[in-house]
Every structure is written in structure tokens, then in C-alpha cells.
């Protein structure tokens, strides 16, 4: 039914997206497809690494761990953005096309009043992406 | 893992870079959480201390306006007259240091690692550093300064061509014109950009090459070592936030008064506090919109549009004014600058204290107090450039543009004053009475299509304020988030709004001048800081791959 699943990840808060990761792994094993883990970083040093290359190493290690733990095929895709706080949605939408994913599994918070002003990233992706989008709460 | 792994946008390999080995993790002192439904990720204690100190100073300026005004009104001129030699000497060191780096072997060090590639094109990069750095100043001083230095301040003792009865002393004209342009260019070319370049280079080097967070404290790692993660670093960052926010808020307040003066001049809209509050609100609202569109969709786009409009205005003034005279002024102004730069930068034994202390030392203190903001913004958009390319583009090219701008705007204005002093609106607004905000509009009045070009002038002033406000919010947010560039967006919104609110409170309650004087006073400690930065950069570059 699906050919490729894309999962946006924030490597600083893996525990918070655990449900989404588990759901994506189950679906990948069920359909026998690969999961592409996507992360967005800035060129500036961050808590994940001094340079984007270091962040990329972490992302690859994360992908390898997921493959080992869940048994599905994984790829990773790191996006460098000059202003990740603002450009995240735009970069993720482009990444869906680049990765040719037809299902996005994404963690999202329970909507609150701020969503009227700033839609959640998951909400924006679901609204604009051509691919199917599954938002996993909490 | 498969071959499908991608690395979009990453310069691979980034090549050798000398990462500093520190135990500090970016964001380790941050407090992450949410206030009701709004998330935050702020550095503790930089965010809280900055915000509370700013509020305390605003309260002080409002509660004791006379005391604040008297104290800071005394402090600023005292600093610039007592430490004039220090400001002038330090600025000379910054220029020499930058020129040395261009020709030194360290010029080939690349910001971001040996094989890093630039994130922005030359046009986008140049527009952004110009819009943040001094776009607004060119609008305000482009006419005022050349005319003022030609006729009133008499730099290096060159006599004024305007007699007391307002007639022209023909024998003094040529020398005064040359000196008027040279003395103006001196304030807008190599020296200010060298100040920005030192700060920007130091931040870019220690962040992109050494792997430290993008905050001001990182530049001090070679001096203070691990102590920069403690209170020494907190104080450096808080000072930077303080100077940036008050610098922007007071400029925004004065900018609203200038724009209002322009609107009154062109459309007869009354000049009063209500109109100015509306202007600040509009500028802040547009800046907020720009903030929410991000670095590429907001600041960069607006900067490019503004540079385009400014270039068109420059071209119009060049063609509508006495083109041959302007071109000759450009040549003679540049030549005069080259000849006079050494006497003008001499810090000792000068008699022209009105110019040297009242203008030069004031300007150096002003540029230096703004340098954390502009420097950090320039650093953020300069990854991938070599040190030589960086210094050349931050120092030489903006200097040439400033020379051109001053030669065209100042040249036309001087020509209007000299050829027909009786009818010159510039003479009326700059020499006979002192109305700085109207000087640009007075010059445009002497050219065709004045009503259209004046409106363009007002729009440029406002948009330059928007880009400053936007880039300032970006910088303050990064510093108060401990160097994180992806902190929650509401924080950036908070700083942008806070800056507009402080401007409005100070405008309505009084205190703009006092707090602006205070910001300029921070130029003195920052000068020392910048001198240390030169040494830190020099040390830092030596271990980098060339």
C-alpha cells in the first residue's frame, strides 16, 4: 500500500516522539518498506554537534539503531537550513518530494490555543503535503 | 544504511577545522518549558537578567527623567572628549588589523572549515550586511554631514566657504568641498566597517570553525577559557543584549520622529507623539511579519528590495543633479579621503576638537556599541567565505558604496548650497537652522520630481528600520537562547515587540536621549573588548588549516 515512510525526527527529544517512531516501525514492518528519518539543523553549532557533519553522523547512527531494533530498512536525510525555527515546514515539505515518500508519520502535540496563531508543524505538513500524513499525538 | 542517505545543503567534506575541545554543551544552561500554551527555550540567567535590567532602566528613565537626562547627557560628551584618543587610536588598530589579515597567510582560512561553501550569493549577503549595518544612517546623514563639515565643523582647520552674512567666500570653496566629503567618508568607510569586521570575524571563526555557540562570549574563549560559560560570559552577553535592544529602541524612537518630520514636510501630516506612536507600531508590525517569514524570506528579501530602491534613488540623484560635478566630486572626494585619512585619524595634538570629539569619537563609540548586533548578524550570514574574501567584502566594498553615496547625495547638496545659497533649502535646514531629519528632503526639493523621491526616501527610512528591527530581534533571541538559532519562534516575536514597546514608552514618557547616550557610553568598555577580540582572532586563526 505504501512504498516509503518518512519520519521527521528531533534528535534532542527522541523520547518525546517515541510513539511516532514505534508506529512508523510497525507500519514499515507490516508493509515491508523502508523508513527515511529526516532531521533539520542549522549550520551553526548546536547541542547535537559542532558542524552539520557531526549532526549527520548522529542521524546516521540513529537510523542504524532503529534498523537494528525494529528490523526494517532505514535511510536518513539531513537538511541544513539557515533559519530552522521558521523554515522547518518548508524544508520538510521539500524533503517529502525529494525522498519520494508516500506516507509521513510525525509526532505532534495536542492542539492548544496557540495553534490558532501558529499551526503545529504536523498540522501544516498534513495540510500541504501530497503524501498521506499520520499525526501521532503525545 | 544505504546509498540513498543524503546530505542536502551540507558542504561535504567540510574539511579541516580546529574544533575547541570543551565540556560545555550548547543549551546546557537553558531552561526549556512552556508558559501556558507558549513554549520557550531560554538561557538562564541571560534572558531574565537582560529583560529585567532593561525594564529597570526604562523605569529609571521614566521615573527620574531629569536626573537620567542630566547624568547621561553629561556622561556621553565626557567620554568622547576624555577618551577621544582611545577611540581614534583603537579604530586605527582595527583598520590596520583587517588590512593585515587580507595580505597575511591567514587570509586563506575559510569560515566553516577548509571546504565550506557560502550559504548566500554575493548580492544577498552584501544587501543584508548593509541593511543591518548602516542603511538607515546613510539616509539620515548622506546630506547632513558633507554640508555640515564643509560649512561648520571645519575639520583639520580647513576654513568654511560660508561667510557670517551667508555669502560665499570663493577662495575657500574648493578646499572646503574636498574636506567636507573626505571628513564624511572617513566616518562611513574603512573605520566603521573595520569595527564590524573584527566582531563579525571573531564570532564567525569561534562559532563555525571552533564549534562554540554563536554568542558574543564565544569570542573570548582564548582569553578566559572555560570561564566564559560562567558569569564572565553572562555579563558579556547581557551587555550585548542591552546595547542592541536600547540601541534599536532609541533609534526606532528617533527614527519615528524623523519619518514624521518627512511626512509633515511632504504631506503636511502633523508632527506629534500620536503619529510617531502609530509609526513605531507600523514598523514593529512589519518587522514582526518579516520575523515570521524567517531569515531568507524576511530580512534577506527586504534587504535586497531596499538596496534596489536605494540604488535607483542614487542613480536618479546622480542623473538629475549636476552629473559631471558629482562624478568629479566622487573622484576628488576619494582622493581627498586617501590623502587626509592619516591626519583625520591622528588621535593627538589636534585643534579641531569640535569635529574630532563631537563627531569622530562620537561615531566610533556609536559604531562600537552597535558592533555586537551588526557583527553577530554579519557572522551568521558569512559562513563559507575565506577570511580574505570576508574582510574585502565587509571592509572594502561597503566603503566604496559609502563613498559613492556620500559623493552623490553630499555632492548635490553642497552644489546647491554653493551655487545659489539664497534659494538653497539645504542651507536653510542644515546651516541657518539645524534640522537634521529634513536635510535629505531639502536636497531632494532642489531636484525634479521631489514629491515622488521624498516619498521614496520616507519608505526607505521605514524599511531600513524594519530590517534593523528584524535582524536585531534575531540576534537578541540567539544570544538569550544561549546560541541556539532554533529556539521557539514566540521568543523572537517577544523581543521584536518588546523593542517596539520600549521605544513607545520612552517616546511618550521621555528618556530617548538619555538612554541613547547610555548606549553610546557602552562604546568605551566595548572598545577594550574589541581590542581583546583582535588578539583572540589572531590566536584563533593560527591553528586553522589554510
XYZ file of C-alpha atoms in Angstrom:
684
model
C 0.000 0.000 0.000
C 2.837 2.393 0.895
C 6.284 2.403 -0.695
C 8.290 4.637 1.608
C 7.648 6.182 5.004
C 9.233 9.448 6.071
C 9.619 10.298 9.767
C 10.790 13.785 10.819
C 12.887 13.492 13.974
C 14.254 15.905 16.545
C 17.297 14.093 17.892
C 17.295 16.223 21.041
C 13.904 14.896 22.057
C 13.745 11.310 20.852
C 11.800 10.270 23.969
C 9.022 12.705 23.085
C 8.499 11.183 19.647
C 8.751 7.586 20.779
C 5.085 6.796 19.888
C 5.539 8.092 16.367
C 8.758 6.082 15.961
C 7.022 2.896 17.147
C 4.052 3.453 14.847
C 6.354 4.094 11.873
C 8.359 0.937 12.667
C 5.183 -1.182 12.889
C 3.899 0.174 9.590
C 7.282 -0.347 7.909
C 7.403 -3.961 9.032
C 3.778 -4.515 8.084
C 4.194 -3.192 4.519
C 7.820 -4.256 4.179
C 9.016 -0.768 3.229
C 11.882 1.473 4.276
C 11.705 4.395 6.676
C 13.570 7.605 5.918
C 14.398 9.580 9.081
C 14.671 13.281 8.353
C 16.197 15.950 10.602
C 16.686 19.691 10.100
C 19.685 21.535 11.518
C 21.331 24.930 11.191
C 24.916 25.493 10.001
C 25.739 26.914 13.450
C 26.973 24.628 16.238
C 24.183 23.111 18.282
C 23.868 20.669 21.157
C 23.840 17.895 18.548
C 27.204 18.764 17.038
C 29.757 21.411 16.190
C 29.086 21.130 12.487
C 26.306 19.744 10.259
C 28.570 16.784 9.500
C 28.612 15.830 13.164
C 24.816 16.088 13.309
C 24.671 13.912 10.222
C 26.801 11.253 11.919
C 24.356 11.238 14.826
C 21.396 10.946 12.497
C 23.009 8.036 10.672
C 23.749 6.324 13.971
C 20.126 6.859 14.999
C 18.914 5.357 11.709
C 21.199 2.358 12.180
C 19.903 1.868 15.734
C 16.310 1.965 14.516
C 17.103 -0.584 11.797
C 18.741 -2.873 14.344
C 15.950 -2.541 16.932
C 12.961 -2.700 14.618
C 14.220 -4.779 11.751
C 13.122 -2.528 8.897
C 15.274 -0.859 6.255
C 16.251 2.728 7.066
C 17.740 5.717 5.334
C 18.491 9.168 6.714
C 18.254 12.620 5.259
C 19.722 15.706 6.942
C 18.576 19.140 5.839
C 20.623 22.242 6.627
C 18.581 25.406 7.000
C 19.785 28.923 7.786
C 16.712 29.568 9.903
C 15.298 26.229 11.051
C 12.840 27.768 13.538
C 10.950 29.362 10.651
C 11.822 27.226 7.626
C 11.143 23.803 9.154
C 7.775 23.162 7.439
C 9.015 24.334 4.041
C 12.116 22.150 4.280
C 10.113 19.093 5.391
C 7.652 19.508 2.523
C 10.573 19.634 0.082
C 12.109 16.598 1.778
C 8.919 14.554 1.234
C 9.250 15.141 -2.509
C 13.000 14.525 -2.516
C 12.646 11.271 -0.602
C 9.616 10.265 -2.722
C 7.828 9.251 0.452
C 4.127 8.433 0.195
C 3.457 8.325 3.943
C 4.671 10.708 6.608
C 4.449 9.598 10.239
C 5.009 12.507 12.533
C 4.723 13.323 16.219
C 2.525 16.280 17.080
C 1.338 17.903 20.269
C -2.280 18.072 21.405
C -3.697 21.271 19.866
C -3.987 24.285 22.139
C -4.836 27.955 21.788
C -1.535 28.873 20.108
C -2.413 26.596 17.197
C -4.888 29.265 16.121
C -1.914 31.598 15.594
C 0.896 29.182 14.767
C -0.287 25.872 13.402
C 1.750 22.897 14.605
C 4.380 21.581 12.198
C 2.365 18.394 11.843
C -0.777 20.384 11.089
C 0.963 22.365 8.359
C 2.519 19.260 6.783
C -0.853 17.443 6.802
C -2.476 20.471 5.180
C 0.062 20.941 2.412
C 1.774 17.636 1.615
C 0.739 15.472 -1.336
C 1.679 12.359 0.643
C -0.553 10.757 3.286
C 0.240 12.144 6.711
C -0.310 10.362 10.019
C -0.009 12.536 13.104
C 0.737 10.710 16.343
C -0.327 12.598 19.452
C 1.654 12.797 22.647
C 22.133 2.262 5.842
C 22.061 2.599 2.088
C 23.438 4.814 -0.628
C 20.199 6.711 -0.517
C 21.466 8.627 2.513
C 21.549 12.240 1.520
C 23.222 15.355 2.781
C 21.274 18.199 1.243
C 22.928 21.569 1.643
C 25.961 20.322 3.562
C 29.330 21.184 2.133
C 30.957 17.777 2.049
C 33.558 17.376 3.237
C 33.790 20.472 5.371
C 37.489 19.874 5.644
C 39.829 20.580 8.449
C 38.776 22.932 11.211
C 40.248 23.322 14.647
C 37.330 22.479 16.949
C 37.825 23.679 20.525
C 37.559 20.839 22.977
C 35.203 21.991 25.707
C 32.919 20.100 28.027
C 30.218 22.715 27.606
C 27.193 21.594 25.630
C 25.181 24.230 23.813
C 21.924 24.765 25.644
C 23.077 23.067 28.877
C 22.181 26.185 30.898
C 18.905 26.650 29.065
C 15.515 26.422 30.680
C 13.061 24.694 28.412
C 9.357 24.593 29.101
C 6.119 26.312 28.374
C 4.275 29.282 29.737
C 0.673 28.241 29.275
C 0.472 27.128 25.675
C 3.615 29.009 24.570
C 6.886 27.097 24.562
C 10.242 28.651 25.436
C 13.911 27.685 25.439
C 15.950 30.416 27.115
C 19.402 30.797 28.581
C 19.421 31.070 32.322
C 20.269 33.726 33.510
C 20.990 35.830 30.374
C 17.348 36.077 29.265
C 15.888 37.013 32.654
C 18.646 39.401 33.737
C 18.601 41.175 30.346
C 14.834 41.582 30.304
C 14.650 42.730 33.948
C 17.599 45.150 33.660
C 16.124 46.685 30.533
C 12.811 47.199 32.332
C 14.625 48.688 35.336
C 16.463 51.199 33.147
C 13.289 52.164 31.325
C 11.627 52.679 34.690
C 14.602 54.780 35.874
C 14.458 56.958 32.758
C 10.709 57.435 33.198
C 10.647 57.902 36.972
C 13.603 60.270 37.207
C 13.750 61.839 33.749
C 15.690 64.941 34.755
C 18.320 63.010 36.694
C 18.726 60.427 33.925
C 18.921 63.088 31.266
C 21.414 65.169 33.251
C 23.635 62.193 34.075
C 23.786 60.584 30.654
C 23.756 63.993 28.957
C 26.977 64.677 30.875
C 28.440 61.170 30.564
C 28.458 60.872 26.771
C 30.297 64.115 25.916
C 32.644 63.499 28.862
C 33.547 60.080 27.485
C 34.024 61.247 23.918
C 36.113 64.250 24.961
C 38.200 62.450 27.596
C 38.759 59.241 25.674
C 38.834 60.649 22.131
C 42.450 59.485 21.734
C 41.441 55.987 22.816
C 38.510 55.715 20.394
C 40.531 57.096 17.469
C 43.595 55.013 18.262
C 41.562 51.812 18.685
C 39.672 52.349 15.412
C 43.013 52.777 13.618
C 44.181 49.478 15.094
C 41.030 47.739 13.798
C 41.627 49.040 10.262
C 45.296 48.040 10.294
C 44.429 44.622 11.724
C 41.854 43.987 8.976
C 44.170 45.150 6.194
C 46.904 42.948 7.663
C 44.592 39.916 7.576
C 43.841 40.496 3.883
C 47.501 40.248 2.925
C 48.552 37.738 5.589
C 48.684 33.971 5.008
C 45.712 33.608 7.403
C 43.553 35.316 4.788
C 43.023 31.931 3.171
C 41.406 30.382 6.259
C 37.789 29.571 5.415
C 34.947 30.275 7.845
C 33.162 26.983 8.440
C 36.081 24.675 7.630
C 38.517 24.350 4.772
C 35.999 23.171 2.197
C 32.879 25.028 3.390
C 30.793 26.765 0.738
C 28.922 30.090 1.169
C 25.254 29.972 2.154
C 24.347 33.199 0.353
C 25.109 34.822 -3.000
C 27.168 37.993 -3.020
C 24.067 40.116 -3.668
C 22.004 38.660 -0.799
C 24.956 38.684 1.563
C 26.026 42.211 0.751
C 22.452 43.572 0.942
C 21.935 42.053 4.376
C 25.134 43.326 5.934
C 24.491 46.764 4.504
C 20.848 46.912 5.618
C 21.741 45.852 9.149
C 24.923 47.902 9.338
C 24.227 51.403 8.192
C 21.453 51.736 5.622
C 19.475 53.967 7.935
C 22.462 56.188 8.690
C 23.115 56.839 5.013
C 19.568 58.140 4.651
C 19.937 60.393 7.661
C 23.497 61.685 7.281
C 24.047 61.468 3.495
C 23.181 65.133 3.046
C 23.691 66.484 6.537
C 27.287 65.526 7.155
C 29.066 66.640 3.958
C 27.331 70.036 4.147
C 27.964 70.402 7.877
C 31.664 69.535 7.628
C 32.122 71.789 4.622
C 30.449 74.778 6.250
C 30.524 74.467 10.027
C 32.767 71.906 11.749
C 35.978 72.862 9.842
C 37.857 69.537 10.104
C 41.654 69.925 10.360
C 41.087 73.686 10.412
C 40.011 73.964 6.757
C 38.017 77.248 6.734
C 34.330 77.419 5.841
C 33.334 78.932 2.470
C 30.219 80.492 4.035
C 30.739 83.985 5.456
C 28.807 85.185 8.503
C 26.449 87.179 6.292
C 25.677 83.990 4.333
C 27.680 84.950 1.240
C 30.161 82.563 -0.385
C 33.907 83.056 0.026
C 35.037 81.773 -3.370
C 38.651 81.225 -2.330
C 37.628 78.678 0.325
C 35.163 76.687 -1.767
C 37.350 74.007 -3.360
C 39.303 73.072 -0.247
C 36.157 73.087 1.948
C 34.241 70.910 -0.543
C 37.051 68.377 -0.666
C 37.380 68.340 3.102
C 33.602 68.152 3.630
C 33.470 64.946 1.584
C 36.718 63.476 2.940
C 35.700 64.130 6.563
C 32.310 62.485 5.938
C 33.722 59.496 4.073
C 36.164 58.991 6.936
C 33.203 58.297 9.250
C 31.468 55.887 6.879
C 34.173 53.927 5.086
C 37.085 51.832 6.355
C 36.926 52.580 10.081
C 33.292 51.670 10.889
C 33.380 48.621 8.677
C 36.647 47.514 10.278
C 34.884 47.677 13.661
C 32.054 45.484 12.364
C 34.504 43.184 10.576
C 36.526 42.483 13.746
C 33.428 41.499 15.729
C 31.857 39.523 12.880
C 35.065 37.684 12.027
C 35.694 36.789 15.618
C 32.174 35.410 16.116
C 32.174 33.529 12.814
C 35.582 31.999 13.490
C 34.800 30.824 17.002
C 31.406 29.502 16.040
C 31.818 27.987 12.578
C 35.442 26.838 12.915
C 35.873 26.259 16.626
C 32.402 24.831 17.252
C 31.401 27.210 20.046
C 27.838 28.578 20.321
C 27.025 31.667 18.273
C 27.044 34.176 21.131
C 29.347 37.069 21.921
C 31.040 35.241 24.820
C 32.476 32.596 22.477
C 34.945 35.115 21.035
C 36.580 35.333 24.447
C 37.437 31.679 24.790
C 41.178 32.205 24.082
C 41.262 34.811 26.857
C 39.011 33.469 29.604
C 38.922 29.780 28.690
C 36.163 27.746 30.337
C 35.233 30.758 32.495
C 33.204 32.152 29.589
C 30.459 29.679 30.450
C 30.086 31.344 33.866
C 29.327 34.872 34.978
C 32.078 36.464 32.868
C 30.288 35.191 29.780
C 26.854 36.037 31.162
C 27.903 39.658 31.672
C 29.372 39.916 28.155
C 26.172 38.540 26.613
C 23.894 40.672 28.805
C 25.843 43.808 27.843
C 25.452 42.900 24.183
C 21.697 42.354 24.545
C 21.423 45.582 26.456
C 23.312 47.678 23.864
C 21.428 46.055 20.989
C 17.946 46.455 22.420
C 18.392 50.002 23.667
C 20.300 50.951 20.515
C 17.429 49.673 18.389
C 14.634 51.015 20.606
C 16.080 54.524 20.875
C 16.875 54.588 17.154
C 13.345 53.433 16.465
C 12.002 56.278 18.610
C 14.178 58.864 16.871
C 13.529 57.233 13.500
C 9.786 57.670 14.034
C 10.406 61.356 14.719
C 12.452 61.611 11.501
C 9.872 59.809 9.407
C 7.195 62.034 10.936
C 9.236 65.137 10.031
C 9.431 63.823 6.477
C 5.692 63.115 6.356
C 4.987 66.601 7.654
C 7.300 68.104 5.057
C 5.793 66.179 2.152
C 2.146 65.634 3.113
C 1.579 68.129 5.934
C 0.801 65.308 8.392
C 1.217 66.898 11.843
C 4.339 66.033 13.779
C 3.239 64.787 17.190
C 3.575 61.858 19.565
C 0.403 60.105 18.374
C 1.629 59.949 14.769
C 5.031 58.743 15.964
C 3.470 56.018 18.116
C 1.484 54.880 15.068
C 4.695 54.849 13.013
C 6.532 52.736 15.611
C 3.563 50.360 15.741
C 3.529 50.045 11.945
C 7.302 49.497 11.763
C 7.126 46.899 14.546
C 4.171 45.161 12.878
C 6.004 44.948 9.546
C 9.126 43.777 11.380
C 7.040 41.075 13.091
C 5.731 39.946 9.736
C 9.306 39.835 8.469
C 10.437 37.945 11.608
C 7.775 35.321 10.953
C 8.984 34.904 7.381
C 12.464 33.969 8.601
C 15.961 34.933 7.597
C 15.647 34.097 3.910
C 12.023 35.095 3.343
C 12.099 38.182 5.587
C 15.333 40.087 6.241
C 17.105 38.923 3.092
C 14.193 39.712 0.817
C 13.518 43.128 2.363
C 17.222 43.978 2.345
C 17.505 43.163 -1.341
C 14.387 45.173 -2.194
C 15.637 48.123 -0.152
C 19.089 48.015 -1.717
C 17.430 48.021 -5.145
C 15.281 51.049 -4.296
C 18.267 52.846 -2.703
C 20.343 52.173 -5.830
C 17.567 53.623 -8.013
C 17.351 56.724 -5.812
C 21.125 57.101 -6.007
C 21.021 56.797 -9.785
C 18.192 59.313 -10.002
C 20.039 61.891 -7.870
C 23.192 61.277 -9.907
C 21.408 61.849 -13.223
C 19.011 64.609 -12.114
C 21.763 66.537 -10.317
C 24.860 68.043 -11.920
C 26.251 64.667 -13.048
C 29.663 65.911 -14.197
C 30.187 67.810 -10.922
C 29.146 64.762 -8.883
C 31.484 62.442 -10.763
C 34.297 64.875 -10.271
C 33.323 65.137 -6.562
C 33.441 61.354 -6.316
C 36.989 61.338 -7.695
C 38.191 64.296 -5.672
C 36.386 63.076 -2.505
C 38.027 59.660 -2.791
C 41.411 61.253 -3.431
C 40.934 63.670 -0.531
C 39.973 60.742 1.711
C 43.131 58.889 0.696
C 45.237 61.980 1.373
C 43.531 63.086 4.590
C 42.850 59.713 6.227
C 46.087 59.828 8.207
C 45.688 63.413 9.553
C 41.984 62.757 10.254
C 42.759 59.583 12.187
C 45.549 61.163 14.182
C 44.357 60.934 17.815
C 46.691 63.511 19.400
C 47.647 67.181 19.098
C 44.528 68.232 17.169
C 42.877 71.653 17.336
C 39.633 70.689 15.582
C 38.096 69.234 18.743
C 34.553 70.081 17.616
C 34.956 67.656 14.724
C 37.233 65.139 16.399
C 35.344 64.794 19.677
C 31.854 65.864 18.664
C 31.734 63.778 15.502
C 34.573 61.246 15.128
C 34.824 59.997 18.745
C 31.004 60.024 18.949
C 30.745 57.956 15.766
C 33.372 55.439 16.858
C 31.583 54.977 20.203
C 28.306 54.597 18.312
C 29.610 52.034 15.774
C 31.346 50.117 18.553
C 28.204 49.988 20.731
C 26.296 48.617 17.708
C 29.026 46.178 16.738
C 27.776 43.185 18.786
C 24.459 43.378 16.948
C 25.723 44.068 13.431
C 28.784 41.855 13.885
C 26.745 38.903 15.029
C 24.283 39.294 12.196
C 27.100 39.536 9.631
C 28.734 36.461 11.201
C 25.550 34.448 10.898
C 25.291 35.015 7.146
C 29.010 34.730 6.331
C 29.734 31.025 6.641
C 31.758 29.623 3.769
C 33.743 32.794 2.981
C 37.508 32.900 3.313
C 38.922 35.453 5.751
C 40.392 37.424 2.824
C 37.082 37.390 0.938
C 35.218 38.232 4.118
C 37.366 41.247 5.034
C 37.455 42.516 1.457
C 33.679 42.335 1.156
C 32.902 43.657 4.640
C 35.548 46.387 4.581
C 36.370 47.488 1.045
C 33.145 47.129 -0.946
C 30.797 48.817 1.589
C 33.398 51.579 1.894
C 33.271 52.205 -1.857
C 29.461 52.227 -1.802
C 29.510 54.713 1.092
C 31.961 56.941 -0.781
C 29.672 56.870 -3.818
C 26.583 57.572 -1.718
C 28.165 60.466 0.149
C 29.679 61.895 -3.042
C 26.307 61.828 -4.811
C 23.988 62.999 -2.004
C 26.544 65.264 -0.343
C 27.924 66.480 -3.684
C 24.480 67.565 -4.930
C 23.668 69.235 -1.607
C 26.992 71.095 -1.475
C 26.499 72.176 -5.087
C 23.035 73.531 -4.217
C 24.476 75.496 -1.270
C 27.422 76.941 -3.212
C 25.678 77.818 -6.500
C 22.615 79.505 -5.029
C 22.891 79.907 -1.254
C 19.861 82.202 -1.053
C 17.475 79.656 -2.574
C 19.025 76.522 -1.083
C 16.677 74.609 1.218
C 19.678 72.560 2.373
C 21.397 75.723 3.592
C 18.214 76.713 5.429
C 17.843 73.307 7.142
C 21.497 72.500 7.885
C 23.437 75.765 8.139
C 20.935 78.521 9.036
C 18.959 76.291 11.383
C 19.856 72.746 12.401
C 17.128 70.354 11.255
C 18.886 67.042 10.540
C 15.762 64.968 9.728
C 14.827 67.377 6.943
C 18.242 67.607 5.270
C 17.584 64.751 2.817
C 14.177 66.133 1.822
C 15.636 69.628 1.472
C 18.185 68.321 -1.035
C 15.537 66.378 -2.976
C 13.433 69.552 -3.129
C 16.072 71.119 -5.375
C 15.715 68.275 -7.918
C 12.833 67.370 -10.243
C 10.025 65.021 -9.057
C 10.696 65.982 -5.429
C 7.298 64.782 -4.205
C 7.915 61.283 -5.586
C 11.541 60.990 -4.466
C 10.658 62.285 -0.978
C 8.057 59.530 -0.596
C 10.665 57.003 -1.740
C 13.010 58.489 0.870
C 10.429 58.012 3.633
C 9.744 54.436 2.508
C 13.478 53.673 2.511
C 13.877 55.087 6.024
C 10.988 52.964 7.293
C 12.085 49.739 5.568
C 15.678 50.149 6.773
C 14.232 50.360 10.285
C 12.219 47.211 9.667
C 15.320 45.279 8.568
C 17.280 46.575 11.578
C 14.469 45.660 13.946
C 14.111 42.200 12.409
C 17.822 41.381 12.365
C 18.159 42.823 15.884
C 15.414 40.547 17.190
C 17.147 37.593 15.561
C 20.439 38.483 17.236
C 18.970 39.137 20.704
C 16.947 35.931 20.518
C 20.046 33.893 19.645
C 22.089 35.412 22.484
C 19.331 34.990 25.072
C 18.817 31.379 23.925
C 22.468 30.561 24.659
C 23.500 30.485 20.979
C 20.599 28.360 19.762
C 19.258 29.533 16.422
C 16.189 27.314 16.504
C 14.574 28.486 19.738
C 10.754 28.718 19.642
C 9.509 31.488 17.337
C 7.420 33.261 20.036
C 10.735 34.304 21.662
C 11.752 36.238 18.562
C 8.279 37.753 18.475
C 8.696 38.740 22.128
C 11.962 40.638 21.501
C 10.654 42.386 18.409
C 7.517 43.504 20.272
C 9.468 44.405 23.414
C 11.749 46.651 21.375
C 8.747 48.486 19.868
C 7.119 48.769 23.311
C 10.288 50.216 24.887
C 10.527 52.735 22.030
C 6.895 53.809 22.537
C 7.233 54.076 26.336
C 10.395 56.185 26.021
C 8.869 58.339 23.291
C 5.746 59.085 25.295
C 7.394 59.321 28.718
C 10.635 60.999 27.619
C 14.060 59.475 28.047
C 15.036 58.599 24.469
C 18.074 60.912 24.524
C 19.208 59.742 27.955
C 19.108 56.075 27.049
C 20.698 56.631 23.658
C 23.526 58.473 25.420
C 23.824 55.481 27.726
C 24.072 53.063 24.786
C 26.827 55.160 23.256
C 28.579 55.142 26.608
C 28.794 51.342 26.394
C 31.145 52.017 23.468
C 34.002 52.588 25.891
C 34.081 49.151 27.554
C 33.286 47.517 24.220
C 36.338 49.210 22.658
C 38.504 47.361 25.127
C 36.552 44.201 24.366
C 37.157 44.653 20.622
C 40.882 45.137 21.123
C 40.960 41.838 23.011
C 38.947 40.277 20.181
C 41.676 41.218 17.669
C 44.162 39.270 19.728
C 41.734 36.359 20.133
C 41.130 36.221 16.364
C 44.846 36.292 15.695
C 45.393 33.416 18.111
C 42.407 31.511 16.760
C 43.489 31.812 13.119
C 46.951 30.401 13.760
C 45.656 26.902 14.452
C 43.327 26.810 11.445
C 44.042 24.927 8.238
C 44.939 27.261 5.364
